[in-house]
Amino acid sequence: MHQPIVLSLDEDGIAELPGLGRYLRKKPVLSPPQLRSDVREVAQREWEDRAGAEYVGVMIVRRFHGLLVDLNAPLDLQELALIMLVQEQQHTALCMAAARSLGSDGRVALPLAQLQQARTQEPVDVQLLKMLATTFMVGEVTALGLLTHGIRSLPPSGYTATLREIARDEALHARIGPMLLRRLRDNPESTWAKFPGREAIQAWVAQAQADLRVRDVVESATLDLFEDPEAAQQLSAVGIPDPRQFKAAYREAIRTNVPRAVARVFDDDAVTTLD
């Protein structure tokens, strides 16, 4: 068993160098209110966990882009993957900025396997198609549902604005799976990848949904603090939604949002955008 890798997700002030800052994404102003020490500790850890998850997302999209390159996928699709890669990097920085505003030193421990995102022994095209069906059509669709829930349930703040910045991009990440699979379905002459068929997609999606359902998506410390009205209000003020409602939104996204995304692959009457 490999030990987690501790990364320093810090910044070097590049935004202050002449001519370079305009290429970097601006971050919302983050001004945390007065917080109890136990609230600050939990909120900091929650934002660190978000930053770590987004950094793993960078590695996932790197793998996605690499598969597209190996398959000689169209250039516009490769470009889109690179845009998604930059967005995941920006999301990491946004979440880390929120964590730092709460006292984080910028150090995050992540499992080596998640950072490596190693390829399997399956054919390259199968690996790519599975990513579209599982990582994007299940994972990213669920993630967008959770972001939407958080934005709607939290009070206005720089932290909620940070979630809104991320959600603006995640709409693309949630669309790309169903849209590309639908495009392959409608274009059997495609040379870089072939539509895998309804049965394969449904099997991949069902397994990915089952994997998500067994995940523990709320921290016990956060759950305990939300039993205290004062702590709950303070956590909400720094972008941490009620974990009970969060878990319910997670299950609902898996149960309803994912099937709607799958329908966009097969149903000629389905709309082609996601909520």
Coordinates of C-alpha atoms in Angstrom, one line a residue:
M1 CA 0.0 0.0 0.0
H2 CA 1.5 3.3 -1.1
Q3 CA 1.6 6.2 1.4
P4 CA -0.3 9.3 0.2
I5 CA 1.7 12.0 -1.6
V6 CA 1.8 15.3 0.2
L7 CA 1.7 18.2 -2.3
S8 CA 2.1 21.9 -1.7
L9 CA -0.6 23.5 -3.7
D10 CA 0.9 27.0 -3.4
E11 CA 1.4 30.0 -5.7
D12 CA 4.4 32.0 -6.6
G13 CA 3.0 35.5 -7.2
I14 CA 3.0 35.1 -11.0
A15 CA -0.1 37.3 -11.3
E16 CA 2.1 40.2 -10.1
L17 CA 4.6 39.9 -13.0
P18 CA 4.1 42.4 -15.8
G19 CA 2.1 40.9 -18.7
L20 CA 1.4 37.6 -17.1
G21 CA -1.4 38.2 -14.6
R22 CA -4.0 38.8 -17.3
Y23 CA -3.6 35.1 -18.4
L24 CA -4.5 33.8 -14.9
R25 CA -8.1 33.5 -13.6
K26 CA -9.1 36.1 -11.1
K27 CA -10.4 34.8 -7.8
P28 CA -13.4 36.1 -5.8
V29 CA -12.7 38.2 -2.8
L30 CA -12.7 36.0 0.3
S31 CA -13.4 37.6 3.7
P32 CA -14.3 35.0 6.3
P33 CA -16.4 36.2 9.2
Q34 CA -15.4 35.6 12.8
L35 CA -15.4 31.8 13.2
R36 CA -15.1 29.5 16.1
S37 CA -11.8 27.6 16.1
D38 CA -13.6 24.2 15.6
V39 CA -15.6 25.6 12.7
R40 CA -12.6 27.1 11.0
E41 CA -10.7 23.8 11.3
V42 CA -13.5 21.8 9.7
A43 CA -14.1 24.5 7.0
Q44 CA -10.4 24.6 6.1
R45 CA -10.3 20.8 5.8
E46 CA -13.4 20.8 3.6
W47 CA -11.9 23.3 1.2
E48 CA -8.6 21.5 1.2
D49 CA -10.5 18.3 0.3
R50 CA -12.1 20.2 -2.6
A51 CA -8.8 21.4 -3.8
G52 CA -7.4 17.9 -3.7
A53 CA -10.3 16.5 -5.6
E54 CA -9.9 19.2 -8.3
Y55 CA -6.2 18.5 -8.6
V56 CA -7.0 14.8 -9.1
G57 CA -9.4 16.1 -11.8
V58 CA -6.4 17.7 -13.5
M59 CA -4.7 14.3 -13.7
I60 CA -7.9 12.7 -15.0
V61 CA -8.3 15.2 -17.8
R62 CA -4.6 14.8 -18.6
R63 CA -5.3 11.1 -19.2
F64 CA -8.4 12.0 -21.3
H65 CA -6.4 14.3 -23.5
G66 CA -3.6 11.7 -23.8
L67 CA -6.1 9.1 -25.0
L68 CA -7.5 11.5 -27.5
V69 CA -4.0 12.2 -28.9
D70 CA -3.2 8.5 -29.2
L71 CA -6.4 8.0 -31.1
N72 CA -5.7 10.9 -33.4
A73 CA -9.0 12.4 -32.4
P74 CA -10.1 15.7 -34.2
L75 CA -8.1 18.7 -33.2
D76 CA -11.1 20.7 -32.0
L77 CA -11.8 17.9 -29.5
Q78 CA -8.2 17.8 -28.4
E79 CA -8.4 21.6 -27.9
L80 CA -11.6 21.2 -25.8
A81 CA -9.8 18.6 -23.6
L82 CA -7.0 21.1 -23.0
I83 CA -9.5 23.8 -22.1
M84 CA -11.0 21.4 -19.5
L85 CA -7.5 20.7 -18.2
V86 CA -6.8 24.4 -17.6
Q87 CA -10.2 24.7 -15.9
E88 CA -9.4 21.9 -13.5
Q89 CA -6.1 23.6 -12.7
Q90 CA -8.0 26.8 -12.1
H91 CA -10.5 25.1 -9.9
T92 CA -7.7 23.7 -7.7
A93 CA -6.4 27.3 -7.3
L94 CA -9.8 28.6 -6.5
C95 CA -10.4 26.0 -3.8
M96 CA -6.9 26.4 -2.4
A97 CA -7.4 30.2 -2.1
A98 CA -10.6 29.5 -0.1
A99 CA -8.7 27.1 2.1
R100 CA -5.8 29.5 2.7
S101 CA -8.3 32.3 3.7
L102 CA -9.3 29.9 6.5
G103 CA -5.7 29.2 7.6
S104 CA -4.5 26.4 5.4
D105 CA -0.8 26.0 4.7
G106 CA -1.6 24.7 1.2
R107 CA -0.4 21.1 1.9
V108 CA -2.8 18.3 0.7
A109 CA -2.2 14.6 0.9
L110 CA -3.5 12.5 -2.1
P111 CA -3.2 8.8 -3.0
L112 CA -0.5 8.0 -5.5
A113 CA -2.9 6.0 -7.7
Q114 CA -5.3 8.9 -8.0
L115 CA -2.4 11.1 -9.1
Q116 CA -0.9 8.6 -11.6
Q117 CA -4.3 7.8 -13.3
A118 CA -2.6 4.7 -14.8
R119 CA -4.0 3.3 -18.1
T120 CA -5.4 -0.2 -18.2
Q121 CA -4.6 -3.1 -20.5
E122 CA -7.8 -2.5 -22.5
P123 CA -7.6 -1.0 -26.0
V124 CA -7.1 2.7 -26.0
D125 CA -10.5 3.4 -27.6
V126 CA -12.3 1.4 -25.0
Q127 CA -10.5 3.3 -22.2
L128 CA -11.6 6.5 -23.8
L129 CA -15.2 5.4 -24.3
K130 CA -15.4 4.2 -20.7
M131 CA -14.2 7.6 -19.5
L132 CA -16.9 9.3 -21.5
A133 CA -19.6 7.0 -20.0
T134 CA -18.3 6.9 -16.4
T135 CA -16.0 9.8 -15.5
F136 CA -17.9 12.4 -17.4
M137 CA -21.5 11.1 -17.9
V138 CA -21.7 9.8 -14.3
G139 CA -19.1 11.5 -12.2
E140 CA -19.1 15.0 -13.7
V141 CA -22.9 15.0 -14.0
T142 CA -23.2 14.2 -10.4
A143 CA -20.6 16.8 -9.4
L144 CA -22.5 19.5 -11.3
G145 CA -25.7 18.5 -9.5
L146 CA -23.9 18.9 -6.1
L147 CA -22.4 22.3 -7.1
T148 CA -25.8 23.5 -8.2
H149 CA -27.3 22.4 -4.9
G150 CA -24.5 24.1 -2.9
I151 CA -24.9 27.4 -4.8
R152 CA -28.7 27.4 -4.2
S153 CA -28.5 26.5 -0.6
L154 CA -25.7 28.8 0.6
P155 CA -25.9 32.5 1.4
P156 CA -24.1 35.0 -0.9
S157 CA -20.4 35.2 -0.1
G158 CA -17.0 35.0 -1.8
Y159 CA -17.1 31.3 -1.1
T160 CA -20.4 30.8 -2.8
A161 CA -19.0 32.9 -5.7
T162 CA -16.1 30.5 -5.9
L163 CA -18.5 27.5 -6.2
R164 CA -20.3 29.5 -9.0
E165 CA -17.0 30.0 -10.8
I166 CA -16.4 26.3 -10.8
A167 CA -19.9 25.4 -11.8
R168 CA -19.7 27.6 -14.8
D169 CA -17.0 25.3 -16.2
E170 CA -18.4 22.1 -14.9
A171 CA -21.4 22.5 -17.2
L172 CA -18.9 21.7 -20.1
H173 CA -17.5 18.7 -18.2
A174 CA -20.9 17.3 -17.6
R175 CA -22.0 17.8 -21.3
I176 CA -19.0 16.3 -23.0
G177 CA -19.7 12.6 -22.1
P178 CA -23.3 12.4 -23.5
M179 CA -22.7 14.7 -26.4
L180 CA -19.6 12.9 -27.7
L181 CA -21.2 9.5 -27.3
R182 CA -24.3 10.8 -29.1
R183 CA -22.1 12.2 -31.8
L184 CA -20.3 8.8 -32.3
R185 CA -23.7 7.1 -32.4
D186 CA -24.9 9.4 -35.1
N187 CA -21.6 9.2 -37.1
P188 CA -20.8 5.5 -37.7
E189 CA -18.1 6.6 -40.2
S190 CA -16.0 8.1 -37.4
T191 CA -12.4 6.9 -37.7
W192 CA -11.0 7.8 -34.3
A193 CA -13.5 5.9 -32.2
K194 CA -16.7 3.8 -32.7
F195 CA -19.9 3.9 -30.8
P196 CA -19.7 1.0 -28.3
G197 CA -23.4 0.2 -28.3
R198 CA -26.3 0.7 -25.8
E199 CA -25.5 -2.4 -23.8
A200 CA -21.9 -1.5 -23.1
I201 CA -22.7 2.1 -22.2
Q202 CA -25.5 1.0 -19.8
A203 CA -23.3 -1.6 -18.1
W204 CA -20.5 1.0 -17.6
V205 CA -22.9 3.6 -16.3
A206 CA -24.6 1.1 -13.9
Q207 CA -21.2 0.1 -12.4
A208 CA -20.2 3.7 -12.1
Q209 CA -23.4 4.6 -10.3
A210 CA -23.0 1.6 -8.0
D211 CA -19.4 2.8 -7.2
L212 CA -20.6 6.3 -6.3
R213 CA -23.5 5.0 -4.1
V214 CA -21.1 3.3 -1.7
R215 CA -18.9 6.4 -1.3
D216 CA -19.0 8.3 2.0
V217 CA -19.4 11.9 0.8
V218 CA -19.8 13.7 4.1
E219 CA -17.3 14.0 7.0
S220 CA -18.5 13.0 10.5
A221 CA -17.0 16.2 12.0
T222 CA -18.9 18.4 9.6
L223 CA -22.1 16.4 10.3
D224 CA -21.6 16.9 14.0
L225 CA -21.1 20.6 13.8
F226 CA -24.3 21.1 11.8
E227 CA -26.2 19.9 14.9
D228 CA -25.1 23.2 16.5
P229 CA -27.1 26.1 15.0
E230 CA -24.3 28.6 15.5
A231 CA -21.7 26.4 13.9
A232 CA -24.0 25.6 11.1
Q233 CA -24.5 29.3 10.3
Q234 CA -20.8 29.9 10.3
L235 CA -20.0 27.0 8.1
S236 CA -22.7 28.1 5.6
A237 CA -21.1 31.5 5.5
V238 CA -17.8 30.0 4.3
G239 CA -19.3 27.8 1.6
I240 CA -20.0 24.6 3.5
P241 CA -23.5 23.3 2.9
D242 CA -25.5 21.2 5.3
P243 CA -24.0 17.7 4.9
R244 CA -27.4 16.0 5.4
Q245 CA -28.9 17.9 2.4
F246 CA -25.6 17.5 0.5
K247 CA -25.9 13.7 0.8
A248 CA -29.5 13.8 -0.3
A249 CA -28.6 15.9 -3.3
Y250 CA -25.8 13.5 -4.1
R251 CA -28.1 10.5 -4.1
E252 CA -30.7 12.4 -6.1
A253 CA -28.1 13.4 -8.8
I254 CA -27.1 9.8 -9.2
R255 CA -30.7 8.7 -9.3
T256 CA -32.1 11.3 -11.7
N257 CA -29.4 13.5 -13.3
V258 CA -27.4 10.6 -14.6
P259 CA -30.3 8.8 -16.3
R260 CA -31.2 12.1 -17.9
A261 CA -27.7 12.4 -19.3
V262 CA -27.8 8.8 -20.6
A263 CA -31.1 9.6 -22.3
R264 CA -29.4 12.3 -24.3
V265 CA -27.3 9.6 -25.9
F266 CA -30.2 7.4 -27.0
D267 CA -33.4 9.5 -27.0
D268 CA -33.9 11.5 -30.2
D269 CA -36.4 13.7 -28.3
A270 CA -34.0 14.5 -25.4
V271 CA -32.7 18.0 -25.1
T272 CA -29.0 18.4 -25.7
T273 CA -28.1 20.6 -22.8
L274 CA -27.7 19.9 -19.1
D275 CA -29.1 21.8 -16.2

